[in-house]
Tab-separated table of C-alpha atoms and ligand atoms in Angstrom:
chain	number	residue	atom	x	y	z
A	286	UNK	CA	76.341	110.285	106.030
A	287	UNK	CA	76.341	110.351	109.790
A	288	UNK	CA	79.842	109.181	110.724
A	289	UNK	CA	78.796	107.461	113.968
A	290	UNK	CA	79.808	103.748	113.754
A	291	UNK	CA	80.676	104.015	110.026
A	292	UNK	CA	83.703	102.039	108.811
A	293	UNK	CA	86.211	104.353	107.133
A	294	UNK	CA	89.497	103.293	105.521
A	295	UNK	CA	92.377	105.784	105.445
A	296	UNK	CA	95.440	104.955	103.341
A	297	UNK	CA	98.724	106.446	104.504
A	298	UNK	CA	97.049	106.633	107.903
A	299	UNK	CA	100.298	106.233	109.845
A	300	UNK	CA	101.316	109.891	109.874
A	301	UNK	CA	100.622	113.372	108.535
A	302	UNK	CA	97.255	114.185	107.011
A	303	UNK	CA	96.133	110.550	107.070
A	304	UNK	CA	96.618	110.204	110.800
A	305	UNK	CA	95.017	113.576	111.617
A	306	UNK	CA	92.014	112.818	109.383
A	307	UNK	CA	91.642	109.392	111.022
A	308	UNK	CA	91.721	110.898	114.526
A	309	UNK	CA	89.163	113.543	113.547
A	310	UNK	CA	86.794	110.905	112.115
A	311	UNK	CA	87.319	108.785	115.254
A	312	UNK	CA	86.300	111.802	117.367
A	313	UNK	CA	83.033	111.775	115.403
A	314	UNK	CA	82.408	108.103	116.251
A	315	UNK	CA	83.658	106.462	113.027
A	316	UNK	CA	85.448	103.098	113.112
A	317	UNK	CA	88.808	103.199	111.344
A	318	UNK	CA	90.854	100.830	109.181
A	319	UNK	CA	94.296	102.346	108.666
A	320	UNK	CA	96.609	101.266	105.841
A	321	UNK	CA	100.286	102.157	105.668
A	322	UNK	CA	103.687	100.647	104.928
A	323	UNK	CA	105.026	101.088	108.439
A	324	UNK	CA	103.512	98.915	111.211
A	325	UNK	CA	105.065	100.941	114.042
A	326	UNK	CA	103.529	104.205	112.795
A	327	UNK	CA	100.247	102.383	112.159
A	328	UNK	CA	100.125	101.048	115.732
A	329	UNK	CA	100.645	104.552	117.148
A	330	UNK	CA	97.899	105.968	114.906
A	331	UNK	CA	95.501	103.154	115.850
A	332	UNK	CA	96.098	103.867	119.573
A	333	UNK	CA	95.376	107.580	118.994
A	334	UNK	CA	92.087	106.637	117.299
A	335	UNK	CA	90.970	104.061	119.877
A	336	UNK	CA	91.541	106.700	122.583
A	337	UNK	CA	88.270	108.180	121.245
A	338	UNK	CA	86.465	104.983	122.320
A	339	UNK	CA	86.016	103.518	118.844
A	340	UNK	CA	87.343	100.396	117.106
A	341	UNK	CA	90.406	100.980	114.913
A	342	UNK	CA	92.703	98.446	113.250
A	343	UNK	CA	96.008	98.467	111.390
A	344	UNK	CA	96.541	96.887	107.965
A	345	UNK	CA	100.145	97.000	106.731
A	346	UNK	CA	99.798	97.430	102.961
A	347	UNK	CA	101.584	98.930	99.981
A	348	UNK	CA	98.750	100.618	98.074
A	349	UNK	CA	100.661	100.236	94.810
A	350	UNK	CA	100.624	96.421	95.093
A	351	UNK	CA	97.456	94.861	93.678
A	352	UNK	CA	97.590	91.645	95.739
A	353	UNK	CA	98.277	93.516	98.998
A	354	UNK	CA	95.344	95.884	98.352
A	355	UNK	CA	92.952	93.011	97.542
A	356	UNK	CA	94.065	91.187	100.723
A	357	UNK	CA	93.711	94.308	102.899
A	358	UNK	CA	90.204	95.135	101.618
A	359	UNK	CA	89.118	91.511	102.064
A	360	UNK	CA	90.415	91.513	105.663
A	361	UNK	CA	88.700	94.839	106.442
A	362	UNK	CA	85.369	93.615	105.040
A	363	UNK	CA	85.701	90.429	107.135
A	364	UNK	CA	86.808	92.217	110.340
A	365	UNK	CA	84.224	95.035	110.260
A	366	UNK	CA	81.434	93.481	108.125
A	367	UNK	CA	81.013	96.738	106.173
A	368	UNK	CA	82.930	99.497	104.365
A	369	UNK	CA	81.292	102.952	104.282
A	370	UNK	CA	84.186	105.196	103.342
A	371	UNK	CA	87.699	105.396	101.930
A	372	UNK	CA	90.239	108.204	101.877
A	373	UNK	CA	92.925	107.671	99.229
A	374	UNK	CA	95.589	109.666	101.019
A	375	UNK	CA	98.847	107.660	100.707
A	376	UNK	CA	101.294	109.640	98.618
A	377	UNK	CA	104.960	110.260	97.978
A	378	UNK	CA	107.137	112.939	96.385
A	379	UNK	CA	110.201	112.376	94.184
A	380	UNK	CA	110.698	115.984	93.069
A	381	UNK	CA	113.097	116.869	90.298
A	382	UNK	CA	113.302	118.639	86.965
A	383	UNK	CA	112.648	116.753	83.758
A	384	UNK	CA	116.070	118.019	82.643
A	385	UNK	CA	118.656	119.966	84.630
A	386	UNK	CA	122.136	121.134	83.700
A	387	UNK	CA	124.485	120.241	86.579
A	388	UNK	CA	128.226	120.914	86.222
A	389	UNK	CA	127.816	120.958	82.454
A	390	UNK	CA	126.097	117.586	82.512
A	391	UNK	CA	122.442	117.173	81.646
A	392	UNK	CA	120.666	115.344	84.497
A	393	UNK	CA	117.314	113.722	83.684
A	394	UNK	CA	114.391	112.679	85.855
A	395	UNK	CA	114.750	108.915	86.202
A	396	UNK	CA	112.039	106.571	84.991
A	397	UNK	CA	112.049	105.114	88.488
A	398	UNK	CA	111.202	108.515	90.047
A	399	UNK	CA	108.440	108.989	87.482
A	400	UNK	CA	106.988	105.499	87.956
A	401	UNK	CA	107.137	105.320	91.754
A	402	UNK	CA	105.157	108.573	92.140
A	403	UNK	CA	102.537	107.481	89.579
A	404	UNK	CA	102.376	104.010	91.196
A	405	UNK	CA	101.666	105.229	94.744
A	406	UNK	CA	99.670	108.427	94.150
A	407	UNK	CA	97.595	107.387	91.117
A	408	UNK	CA	97.633	103.595	90.731
A	409	UNK	CA	97.326	103.165	94.511
A	410	UNK	CA	94.137	105.240	94.470
A	411	UNK	CA	92.810	103.248	91.516
A	412	UNK	CA	93.427	99.889	93.237
A	413	UNK	CA	91.983	100.958	96.603
A	414	UNK	CA	88.932	102.593	95.010
A	415	UNK	CA	88.236	99.561	92.816
A	416	UNK	CA	88.493	97.094	95.696
A	417	UNK	CA	86.704	99.201	98.338
A	418	UNK	CA	83.873	100.089	95.930
A	419	UNK	CA	83.481	96.402	94.979
A	420	UNK	CA	83.141	95.510	98.691
A	421	UNK	CA	80.617	98.345	99.226
A	422	UNK	CA	78.507	96.934	96.384
A	423	UNK	CA	78.845	93.295	97.519
A	424	UNK	CA	78.111	94.106	101.176
A	425	UNK	CA	75.322	96.563	100.250
A	426	UNK	CA	76.949	99.288	102.380
A	427	UNK	CA	77.341	102.126	99.846
A	428	UNK	CA	79.439	105.040	101.007
A	429	UNK	CA	81.808	107.808	100.054
A	430	UNK	CA	85.313	107.869	98.589
A	431	UNK	CA	87.624	110.865	98.995
A	432	UNK	CA	90.754	111.224	96.876
A	433	UNK	CA	93.554	113.506	98.015
A	434	UNK	CA	94.776	115.442	94.974
A	435	UNK	CA	96.924	118.574	95.271
A	436	UNK	CA	97.227	122.174	94.170
A	437	UNK	CA	100.148	120.816	92.077
A	438	UNK	CA	97.660	119.113	89.749
A	439	UNK	CA	97.683	122.343	87.722
A	440	UNK	CA	101.369	121.735	86.923
A	441	UNK	CA	104.213	122.727	89.211
A	442	UNK	CA	107.870	123.238	88.375
A	443	UNK	CA	110.057	120.381	89.632
A	444	UNK	CA	107.077	118.071	90.047
A	445	UNK	CA	106.169	116.658	86.631
A	446	UNK	CA	105.623	113.169	88.105
A	447	UNK	CA	103.605	114.399	91.122
A	448	UNK	CA	101.586	116.972	89.103
A	449	UNK	CA	100.667	114.317	86.527
A	450	UNK	CA	99.655	111.857	89.251
A	451	UNK	CA	97.540	114.420	91.119
A	452	UNK	CA	95.876	115.632	87.866
A	453	UNK	CA	95.084	111.965	87.180
A	454	UNK	CA	93.609	111.621	90.662
A	455	UNK	CA	91.361	114.650	90.039
A	456	UNK	CA	90.185	113.329	86.638
A	457	UNK	CA	89.573	109.834	88.013
A	458	UNK	CA	87.527	111.359	90.851
A	459	UNK	CA	85.095	112.883	88.349
A	460	UNK	CA	84.958	109.670	86.289
A	461	UNK	CA	84.345	107.428	89.294
A	462	UNK	CA	81.669	109.767	90.681
A	463	UNK	CA	79.779	109.370	87.396
A	464	UNK	CA	80.270	105.596	87.254
A	465	UNK	CA	79.601	104.733	90.898
A	466	UNK	CA	76.608	106.995	91.595
A	467	UNK	CA	74.311	104.194	90.342
A	468	UNK	CA	75.513	102.080	93.305
A	469	UNK	CA	74.892	104.906	95.783
A	470	UNK	CA	78.616	105.675	96.089
A	471	UNK	CA	79.787	109.311	96.078
A	472	UNK	CA	83.354	110.177	95.019
A	473	UNK	CA	84.952	113.557	95.658
A	474	UNK	CA	88.404	115.009	96.179
A	475	UNK	CA	90.399	117.508	98.184
A	476	UNK	CA	93.236	119.513	96.651
A	477	UNK	CA	95.325	120.849	99.537
A	478	UNK	CA	97.820	123.659	99.082
A	479	UNK	CA	100.863	123.612	101.356
A	480	UNK	CA	99.992	121.937	104.657
A	481	UNK	CA	102.280	121.473	107.668
A	482	UNK	CA	103.130	117.749	107.734
A	483	UNK	CA	106.271	115.621	107.743
A	484	UNK	CA	106.151	115.771	103.903
A	485	UNK	CA	106.395	119.560	103.662
A	486	UNK	CA	108.579	120.040	106.739
A	487	UNK	CA	111.176	118.044	104.752
A	488	UNK	CA	111.436	121.012	102.328
A	489	UNK	CA	114.404	123.399	102.562
A	490	UNK	CA	113.630	126.346	104.938
A	491	UNK	CA	114.254	128.925	102.181
A	492	UNK	CA	111.834	127.068	99.855
A	493	UNK	CA	109.212	126.948	102.632
A	494	UNK	CA	109.647	130.696	103.242
A	495	UNK	CA	109.257	131.445	99.534
A	496	UNK	CA	106.108	129.317	99.320
A	497	UNK	CA	104.532	130.859	102.435
A	498	UNK	CA	105.186	134.400	101.162
A	499	UNK	CA	103.131	133.585	98.047
A	500	UNK	CA	100.076	132.340	99.973
A	501	UNK	CA	97.441	135.100	100.295
A	502	UNK	CA	96.727	134.014	103.908
A	503	UNK	CA	100.523	134.115	104.593
A	504	UNK	CA	100.645	130.785	106.373
A	505	UNK	CA	100.650	127.093	105.564
A	506	UNK	CA	97.505	125.110	106.169
A	507	UNK	CA	97.068	122.818	109.175
A	508	UNK	CA	96.266	119.121	108.946
A	509	UNK	CA	93.153	119.627	111.094
A	510	UNK	CA	91.813	122.012	108.408
A	511	UNK	CA	92.074	119.202	105.838
A	512	UNK	CA	90.450	116.769	108.303
A	513	UNK	CA	87.552	119.216	108.716
A	514	UNK	CA	87.072	119.196	104.906
A	515	UNK	CA	87.126	115.381	104.772
A	516	UNK	CA	84.422	115.174	107.456
A	517	UNK	CA	82.361	117.754	105.513
A	518	UNK	CA	82.521	115.619	102.346
A	519	UNK	CA	81.481	112.475	104.230
A	520	UNK	CA	78.636	114.271	106.007
A	521	UNK	CA	77.206	116.275	103.092
A	522	UNK	CA	75.273	113.819	100.898
A	523	UNK	CA	75.019	116.262	97.976
A	524	UNK	CA	78.774	116.796	97.580
A	525	UNK	CA	79.885	114.650	94.620
A	526	UNK	CA	82.303	114.627	91.682
A	527	UNK	CA	84.109	117.818	92.729
A	528	UNK	CA	87.536	118.704	94.030
A	529	UNK	CA	87.467	120.906	97.110
A	530	UNK	CA	90.396	123.373	96.943
A	531	UNK	CA	91.928	124.129	100.346
A	532	UNK	CA	95.003	126.264	99.827
A	533	UNK	CA	94.721	129.608	101.616
A	534	UNK	CA	93.945	131.258	98.262
A	535	UNK	CA	97.221	130.215	96.589
A	536	UNK	CA	97.074	129.740	92.809
A	537	UNK	CA	99.691	127.765	90.859
B	253	NAI	P1	103.324	112.172	104.653
B	253	NAI	O1	104.560	111.812	103.887
B	253	NAI	O2	103.480	112.891	105.932
B	253	NAI	O3	102.458	110.858	104.905
B	253	NAI	C1	102.171	109.966	103.861
B	253	NAI	C2	101.883	108.599	104.441
B	253	NAI	O4	101.649	107.705	103.348
B	253	NAI	C3	103.059	108.041	105.234
B	253	NAI	O5	102.617	107.508	106.480
B	253	NAI	C4	103.617	106.950	104.338
B	253	NAI	O6	104.222	105.868	105.041
B	253	NAI	C5	102.360	106.501	103.599
B	253	NAI	N1	102.687	105.848	102.340
B	253	NAI	C6	103.609	106.222	101.435
B	253	NAI	N2	103.663	105.337	100.423
B	253	NAI	C7	102.760	104.370	100.715
B	253	NAI	C8	102.357	103.172	100.056
B	253	NAI	N3	102.929	102.781	98.897
B	253	NAI	N4	101.400	102.416	100.626
B	253	NAI	C9	100.830	102.773	101.800
B	253	NAI	N5	101.180	103.895	102.479
B	253	NAI	C10	102.137	104.686	101.929
B	253	NAI	O7	102.422	112.997	103.640
B	253	NAI	P2	101.240	114.047	103.923
B	253	NAI	O8	101.786	115.409	103.844
B	253	NAI	O9	100.465	113.632	105.114
B	253	NAI	O10	100.373	113.859	102.592
B	253	NAI	C11	99.235	113.025	102.553
B	253	NAI	C12	98.593	113.178	101.181
B	253	NAI	O11	98.270	114.531	100.947
B	253	NAI	C13	99.515	112.747	100.026
B	253	NAI	O12	98.740	112.138	99.010
B	253	NAI	C14	100.047	114.071	99.532
B	253	NAI	O13	100.449	114.004	98.189
B	253	NAI	C15	98.838	114.969	99.720
B	253	NAI	N6	99.133	116.381	99.800
B	253	NAI	C16	99.901	116.867	100.838
B	253	NAI	C17	100.165	118.223	100.900
B	253	NAI	C18	100.976	118.825	101.993
B	253	NAI	O14	101.243	120.020	101.909
B	253	NAI	N7	101.364	118.090	103.012
B	253	NAI	C19	99.658	119.142	99.864
B	253	NAI	C20	98.860	118.515	98.861
B	253	NAI	C21	98.616	117.176	98.844
């Protein structure tokens, strides 16, 4: 797919990887529809995209809310007249151990922490993919869907909720690629390792140091390196049903 004038939706486009991917796609001439919870962050990201001379619009939306996702996709289809791409990027962390002994008391991961991570990272991707793909079929503008998984999909200590969600994202990517190919829609994923964004900079410095020491390339990844991979997936029409691992060689 040549990205010039294509309409691409990025969820969680207000900051971090979402915003950097959106700006990179804008620099290649794509038109952007950015979804996020926070209108202020969305407005700043939209301005950064329109600075590249393309059309970009903000859609405040909680990706875990079915009605909000249906409304957002309907508005995007109406505003742009087409949908050619979607990046399911919105995600949250609620790290914690399943069980942890603290001051002789057994602390448990709360059901709320489990559910909220599954709701945003996995169910959000399901809802956005379903609605965006339906619009692509209805509007006869087939395109490409990219799901952001994670190196943690292999299972990572302290992240049972996040690892399960990201493994689900990877499995759904393969399933949807098989189901949607008949409509001309490709579905692929990216599994980043540790990338410098607001999400990871919130980690404790000693934890960050420990993680970086274990990466063969001895540094965290940069958001622009993930954006480069997203553009590659959009542009290469034979890339389908796979998860591109971008982690500096780190293995979980
Ligand atoms: P971030 O926390 O910097 O940005 C996430 C964005 O998603 C925020 O703007 C936030 O407002 C938005 N968001 C959160 N919940 C939402 C919801 N319910 N509806 C709509 N928007 C929502 O995170 P970052 O680092 O940019 O991560 C982006 C994606 O990449 C996430 O899916 C994350 O799990 C994944 N990832 C990040 C890695 C990293 O090292 N930064 C590594 C592997 C995966």
